[in-house]
Short mmCIF file of C-alpha atoms and ligand atoms in Angstrom, two decimals:
data_model
loop_
_atom_site.label_atom_id
_atom_site.label_comp_id
_atom_site.label_asym_id
_atom_site.label_seq_id
_atom_site.Cartn_x
_atom_site.Cartn_y
_atom_site.Cartn_z
CA UNK H 1 99.77 76.98 60.33
CA UNK H 2 101.95 79.29 62.12
CA UNK H 3 100.82 82.03 64.02
CA UNK H 4 101.61 85.38 62.57
CA UNK H 5 103.12 86.57 66.34
CA UNK H 6 104.63 83.36 66.97
CA UNK H 7 108.42 83.94 66.95
CA UNK H 8 111.34 81.34 67.30
CA UNK H 9 112.73 80.77 70.61
CA UNK H 10 116.05 78.38 71.59
CA UNK H 11 113.06 75.71 72.47
CA UNK H 12 111.17 76.23 69.29
CA UNK H 13 108.60 78.53 68.46
CA UNK H 14 105.89 79.52 71.01
CA UNK H 15 103.99 82.59 70.98
CA UNK H 16 104.71 85.82 71.70
CA UNK H 17 104.68 86.70 75.36
CA UNK H 18 104.43 83.32 76.03
CA UNK H 19 105.94 83.01 78.98
CA UNK H 20 107.28 78.95 78.60
CA UNK H 21 109.91 80.99 76.76
CA UNK H 22 111.85 82.39 80.25
CA UNK H 23 111.79 78.84 81.00
CA UNK H 24 113.65 78.19 77.68
CA UNK H 25 115.96 81.04 78.38
CA UNK H 26 116.71 80.21 82.40
CA UNK H 27 120.94 80.43 81.49
CA UNK H 28 120.33 83.95 80.01
CA UNK H 29 119.25 85.92 82.97
CA UNK H 30 122.95 86.62 84.76
CA UNK H 31 124.65 86.06 81.77
CA UNK H 32 126.17 90.45 81.18
CA UNK H 33 126.24 89.72 77.36
CA UNK H 34 123.34 87.20 77.21
CA UNK H 35 119.87 88.34 75.46
CA UNK H 36 118.98 89.78 79.29
CA UNK H 37 122.00 92.40 79.43
CA UNK H 38 119.80 95.60 78.90
CA UNK H 39 117.50 94.07 82.03
CA UNK H 40 120.67 94.29 84.35
CA UNK H 41 121.11 98.26 82.69
CA UNK H 42 117.67 99.12 83.02
CA UNK H 43 117.55 97.53 86.44
CA UNK H 44 120.80 100.33 88.27
CA UNK H 45 118.73 102.68 86.90
CA UNK H 46 115.27 101.43 88.56
CA UNK H 47 116.98 100.79 91.63
CA UNK H 48 118.40 104.64 91.44
CA UNK H 49 114.95 105.30 92.73
CA UNK H 50 114.95 103.42 95.71
CA UNK H 51 116.25 105.35 98.49
CA UNK H 52 117.55 103.52 101.37
CA UNK H 53 114.85 102.57 103.79
CA UNK H 54 113.42 104.87 106.63
CA UNK H 55 112.90 102.00 108.93
CA UNK H 56 114.04 98.12 110.37
CA UNK H 57 112.65 95.53 108.33
CA UNK H 58 111.33 97.39 105.74
CA UNK H 59 109.70 95.36 103.04
CA UNK H 60 111.05 95.63 98.85
CA UNK H 61 108.28 93.51 97.15
CA UNK H 62 109.50 93.64 93.53
CA UNK H 63 106.27 92.15 90.69
CA UNK H 64 107.43 90.20 87.84
CA UNK H 65 111.38 90.12 89.44
CA UNK H 66 111.95 87.16 86.79
CA UNK H 67 115.82 86.01 88.50
CA UNK H 68 116.08 88.66 90.75
CA UNK H 69 118.13 91.35 88.47
CA UNK H 70 117.27 94.38 90.99
CA UNK H 71 119.26 92.11 93.61
CA UNK H 72 123.03 93.86 93.59
CA UNK H 73 121.82 97.24 92.95
CA UNK H 74 118.98 97.36 95.71
CA UNK H 75 121.34 95.23 98.61
CA UNK H 76 122.41 97.30 101.00
CA UNK H 77 119.35 99.68 101.25
CA UNK H 78 118.64 97.99 103.86
CA UNK H 79 115.62 96.13 102.36
CA UNK H 80 113.86 92.16 103.11
CA UNK H 81 113.95 91.93 99.04
CA UNK H 82 110.49 89.61 98.14
CA UNK H 83 109.74 88.77 94.34
CA UNK H 84 106.75 87.70 93.08
CA UNK H 85 106.68 85.94 89.21
CA UNK H 86 105.57 83.15 87.54
CA UNK H 87 108.33 81.46 86.24
CA UNK H 88 109.48 79.17 88.94
CA UNK H 89 112.62 78.82 87.21
CA UNK H 90 113.90 81.63 87.30
CA UNK H 91 112.32 82.57 91.09
CA UNK H 92 115.52 80.04 91.38
CA UNK H 93 117.72 82.17 90.58
CA UNK H 94 116.39 85.23 91.84
CA UNK H 95 116.14 82.97 95.36
CA UNK H 96 120.62 82.91 95.24
CA UNK H 97 120.53 86.43 94.36
CA UNK H 98 119.01 86.71 97.71
CA UNK H 99 115.54 87.47 96.87
CA UNK H 100 112.37 86.03 98.61
CA UNK H 101 110.68 83.82 96.09
CA UNK H 102 106.83 83.72 95.27
CA UNK H 103 105.33 82.30 93.32
CA UNK H 104 102.37 83.70 91.67
CA UNK H 105 100.51 85.71 89.45
CA UNK H 106 101.29 89.87 89.94
CA UNK H 107 97.64 90.49 89.49
CA UNK H 108 97.06 88.31 92.71
CA UNK H 109 100.03 88.60 94.10
CA UNK H 110 99.38 85.87 97.88
CA UNK H 111 100.94 89.32 100.24
CA UNK H 112 99.20 91.50 102.45
CA UNK H 113 97.46 94.98 102.18
CA UNK H 114 100.28 97.91 103.07
CA UNK H 115 103.03 95.44 103.60
CA UNK H 116 105.11 97.23 101.12
CA UNK H 117 107.68 99.66 101.42
CA UNK H 118 108.99 99.27 97.74
CA UNK H 119 106.68 98.09 94.99
CA UNK H 120 109.25 97.34 91.94
CA UNK H 121 107.43 96.66 88.62
CA UNK H 122 110.27 96.80 85.91
CA UNK H 123 110.02 95.72 82.42
CA UNK H 124 106.63 93.62 83.50
CA UNK H 125 103.28 95.78 83.02
CA UNK H 126 103.90 95.66 79.78
CA UNK H 127 103.48 91.48 79.97
CA UNK H 128 100.63 91.56 81.79
CA UNK H 129 97.35 90.61 79.91
CA UNK H 130 95.34 92.77 82.83
CA UNK H 131 98.24 95.48 83.29
CA UNK H 132 95.65 97.64 84.79
CA UNK H 133 95.35 94.63 87.43
CA UNK H 134 98.96 94.70 87.88
CA UNK H 135 98.39 98.40 89.04
CA UNK H 136 95.76 98.06 91.44
CA UNK H 137 98.20 95.09 93.16
CA UNK H 138 100.62 97.31 92.80
CA UNK H 139 99.45 100.04 94.75
CA UNK H 140 97.03 97.71 97.24
CA UNK H 141 100.50 96.09 98.43
CA UNK H 142 102.17 99.99 99.05
CA UNK H 143 102.24 100.80 102.58
CA UNK H 144 100.73 105.09 102.77
CA UNK H 145 103.93 106.90 102.12
CA UNK H 146 105.16 103.67 100.25
CA UNK H 147 107.22 104.08 96.95
CA UNK H 148 105.93 103.06 93.08
CA UNK H 149 108.32 102.44 91.06
CA UNK H 150 108.58 101.17 88.25
CA UNK H 151 109.63 101.15 84.05
CA UNK H 152 107.67 99.90 80.72
CA UNK H 153 107.13 100.65 77.37
CA UNK H 154 104.93 102.81 75.94
CA UNK H 155 101.94 101.84 73.52
CA UNK H 156 102.20 103.68 70.70
CA UNK H 157 103.91 103.10 66.82
CA UNK H 158 106.89 104.31 68.05
CA UNK H 159 107.28 102.38 70.55
CA UNK H 160 106.69 99.01 69.07
CA UNK H 161 108.88 100.05 66.06
CA UNK H 162 112.09 100.81 68.43
CA UNK H 163 111.21 97.62 71.15
CA UNK H 164 109.77 95.49 68.88
CA UNK H 165 111.04 96.07 65.55
CA UNK H 166 114.27 96.77 65.79
CA UNK H 167 114.85 95.88 69.81
CA UNK H 168 114.16 92.07 68.84
CA UNK H 169 116.67 92.99 66.21
CA UNK H 170 119.50 92.99 68.12
CA UNK H 171 120.86 90.92 71.05
CA UNK H 172 119.84 93.03 74.14
CA UNK H 173 116.06 91.74 73.59
CA UNK H 174 114.86 87.81 73.18
CA UNK H 175 112.87 87.41 70.00
CA UNK H 176 109.65 87.33 70.90
CA UNK H 177 109.68 88.18 74.57
CA UNK H 178 106.78 90.92 73.04
CA UNK H 179 103.42 90.82 72.33
CA UNK H 180 103.15 94.92 71.45
CA UNK H 181 99.41 94.51 71.60
CA UNK H 182 100.22 94.75 75.56
CA UNK H 183 102.17 97.98 75.73
CA UNK H 184 101.06 100.22 78.72
CA UNK H 185 100.20 103.89 77.49
CA UNK H 186 101.66 105.85 79.68
CA UNK H 187 98.61 108.84 80.38
CA UNK H 188 96.10 105.33 81.08
CA UNK H 189 99.03 104.17 83.70
CA UNK H 190 99.47 107.65 85.78
CA UNK H 191 95.98 107.85 85.62
CA UNK H 192 94.83 104.79 86.79
CA UNK H 193 97.73 105.22 89.62
CA UNK H 194 96.22 107.53 90.25
CA UNK H 195 92.71 106.00 90.48
CA UNK H 196 94.47 103.78 93.08
CA UNK H 197 96.55 106.84 95.68
CA UNK H 198 99.71 106.70 93.42
CA UNK H 199 100.19 110.75 91.81
CA UNK H 200 102.74 108.95 89.34
CA UNK H 201 105.56 111.00 87.43
CA UNK H 202 107.28 109.84 84.52
CA UNK H 203 109.98 110.60 82.53
CA UNK H 204 111.50 108.89 78.97
CA UNK H 205 115.21 106.65 79.49
CA UNK H 206 117.34 104.79 77.09
CA UNK H 207 120.17 103.51 76.74
CA UNK H 208 123.03 106.10 76.15
CA UNK H 209 123.89 105.59 72.42
CA UNK H 210 128.16 105.27 72.69
CA UNK H 211 127.28 102.68 75.36
CA UNK H 212 125.26 100.43 73.46
CA UNK H 213 127.69 100.68 70.33
CA UNK H 214 130.47 99.65 72.42
CA UNK H 215 128.54 97.21 73.68
CA UNK H 216 127.34 95.81 70.45
CA UNK H 217 131.06 95.95 68.64
CA UNK H 218 132.68 93.78 71.68
CA UNK H 219 129.66 91.82 71.66
CA UNK H 220 129.84 91.54 67.62
CA UNK H 221 133.25 90.91 68.53
CA UNK H 222 132.27 88.36 71.11
CA UNK H 223 133.56 90.08 74.03
CA UNK H 224 130.91 91.92 75.55
CA UNK H 225 129.88 92.34 79.45
CA UNK H 226 131.54 95.56 80.75
CA UNK H 227 133.08 97.85 78.99
CA UNK H 228 136.75 98.02 79.55
CA UNK H 229 136.52 100.52 82.27
CA UNK H 230 134.46 98.46 84.07
CA UNK H 231 130.69 99.82 83.06
CA UNK H 232 127.66 98.47 81.62
CA UNK H 233 126.11 100.89 79.02
CA UNK H 234 123.91 103.28 81.13
CA UNK H 235 120.14 104.13 80.58
CA UNK H 236 119.97 107.90 80.76
CA UNK H 237 117.35 110.05 81.26
CA UNK H 238 115.64 111.67 77.65
CA UNK H 239 112.84 113.97 77.01
CA UNK H 240 110.36 111.59 76.10
CA UNK H 241 108.29 109.00 77.19
CA UNK H 242 107.33 107.68 73.92
CA UNK H 243 109.27 104.68 74.02
CA UNK H 244 110.68 103.14 77.46
CA UNK H 245 109.82 105.06 80.46
CA UNK H 246 110.40 105.03 84.43
CA UNK H 247 107.65 106.36 86.61
CA UNK H 248 107.62 106.80 90.34
CA UNK H 249 104.83 107.55 93.00
CA UNK H 250 103.96 108.42 96.59
CA UNK H 251 101.25 106.10 98.00
CA UNK H 252 98.34 108.50 99.88
CA UNK H 253 98.39 108.31 103.74
C1 SAM N 1 111.49 91.33 80.78
S1 SAM N 1 110.80 90.11 82.53
C2 SAM N 1 110.86 91.43 83.17
C3 SAM N 1 112.22 90.66 85.13
C4 SAM N 1 112.51 91.24 86.17
N1 SAM N 1 111.71 92.51 86.88
C5 SAM N 1 114.02 92.13 85.05
O1 SAM N 1 113.67 93.37 84.67
O2 SAM N 1 114.76 91.62 85.20
C6 SAM N 1 109.36 90.10 82.72
C7 SAM N 1 109.29 89.24 83.47
O3 SAM N 1 108.06 89.20 84.34
C8 SAM N 1 107.03 87.94 84.70
N2 SAM N 1 105.76 87.76 84.66
C9 SAM N 1 105.21 88.22 83.57
N3 SAM N 1 103.40 87.81 83.92
C10 SAM N 1 103.74 87.82 84.74
C11 SAM N 1 102.84 87.35 86.06
N4 SAM N 1 101.22 88.07 85.27
N5 SAM N 1 102.51 87.39 86.89
C12 SAM N 1 103.76 87.56 87.81
N6 SAM N 1 105.26 86.90 86.40
C13 SAM N 1 105.09 87.86 85.11
C14 SAM N 1 107.89 86.88 83.61
O4 SAM N 1 108.07 84.95 83.96
C15 SAM N 1 109.68 87.43 83.97
O5 SAM N 1 110.00 86.93 84.79
#
């Protein structure tokens, strides 16, 4: 019998959050109007939290980098961009966009303690069965004074409603990509980061409504991509962290 949590992908039926979905969707990563479109918008918003490197040879470690969508937004800031991911097909695309690929699990990254000036963990914690292990690993990789930037989905009814029951019916989120049981409680995340020496600040974010509606309309007409003025929908701050939120904080020395 089919698992109630199972959801269709292009290649058949896989359990929710099964990483093989990323192989099935490999051609979608860099399509601006593909099912990963929102990841592009979020990558731009995440990159805005990353300052230019303050020393030669600075390293940005991108945990769960996927196909390297962060790369164009941090290019020019002076970092060597290393990406860690489970999915080899995504890593191959990340490498083609200038990311040094490392095939591995974000809970056990094969990188040295304190190697990173910046650790980015965008849209990955909510995919990791033991997100606390990924947070510990992110903080281990950070040098004292290094910056952690992340975004993820909160763990509550509203978040499940918006991200899964509504979001996965829109063309910006692949169906079945999330397992809502893995969503990350914001207060628990702040506490976990503090345990590892990072005081995390949070803010809620969401796609700008007019930009998103315009994008959905253009996509329905088969002409999505950027808006006529050349901009993709922007991710903007919002008062509530109840659904999608960003976090950033510096590791204590
Ligand atoms: C939603 S995508 C986000 C990709 C990228 N951070 C972005 O924002 O474009 C999640 C990524 O996390 C990876 N991933 C999930 N669990 C992982 C784990 N335990 N270790 C390493 N990568 C993981 C998946 O392969 C996928 O590429």
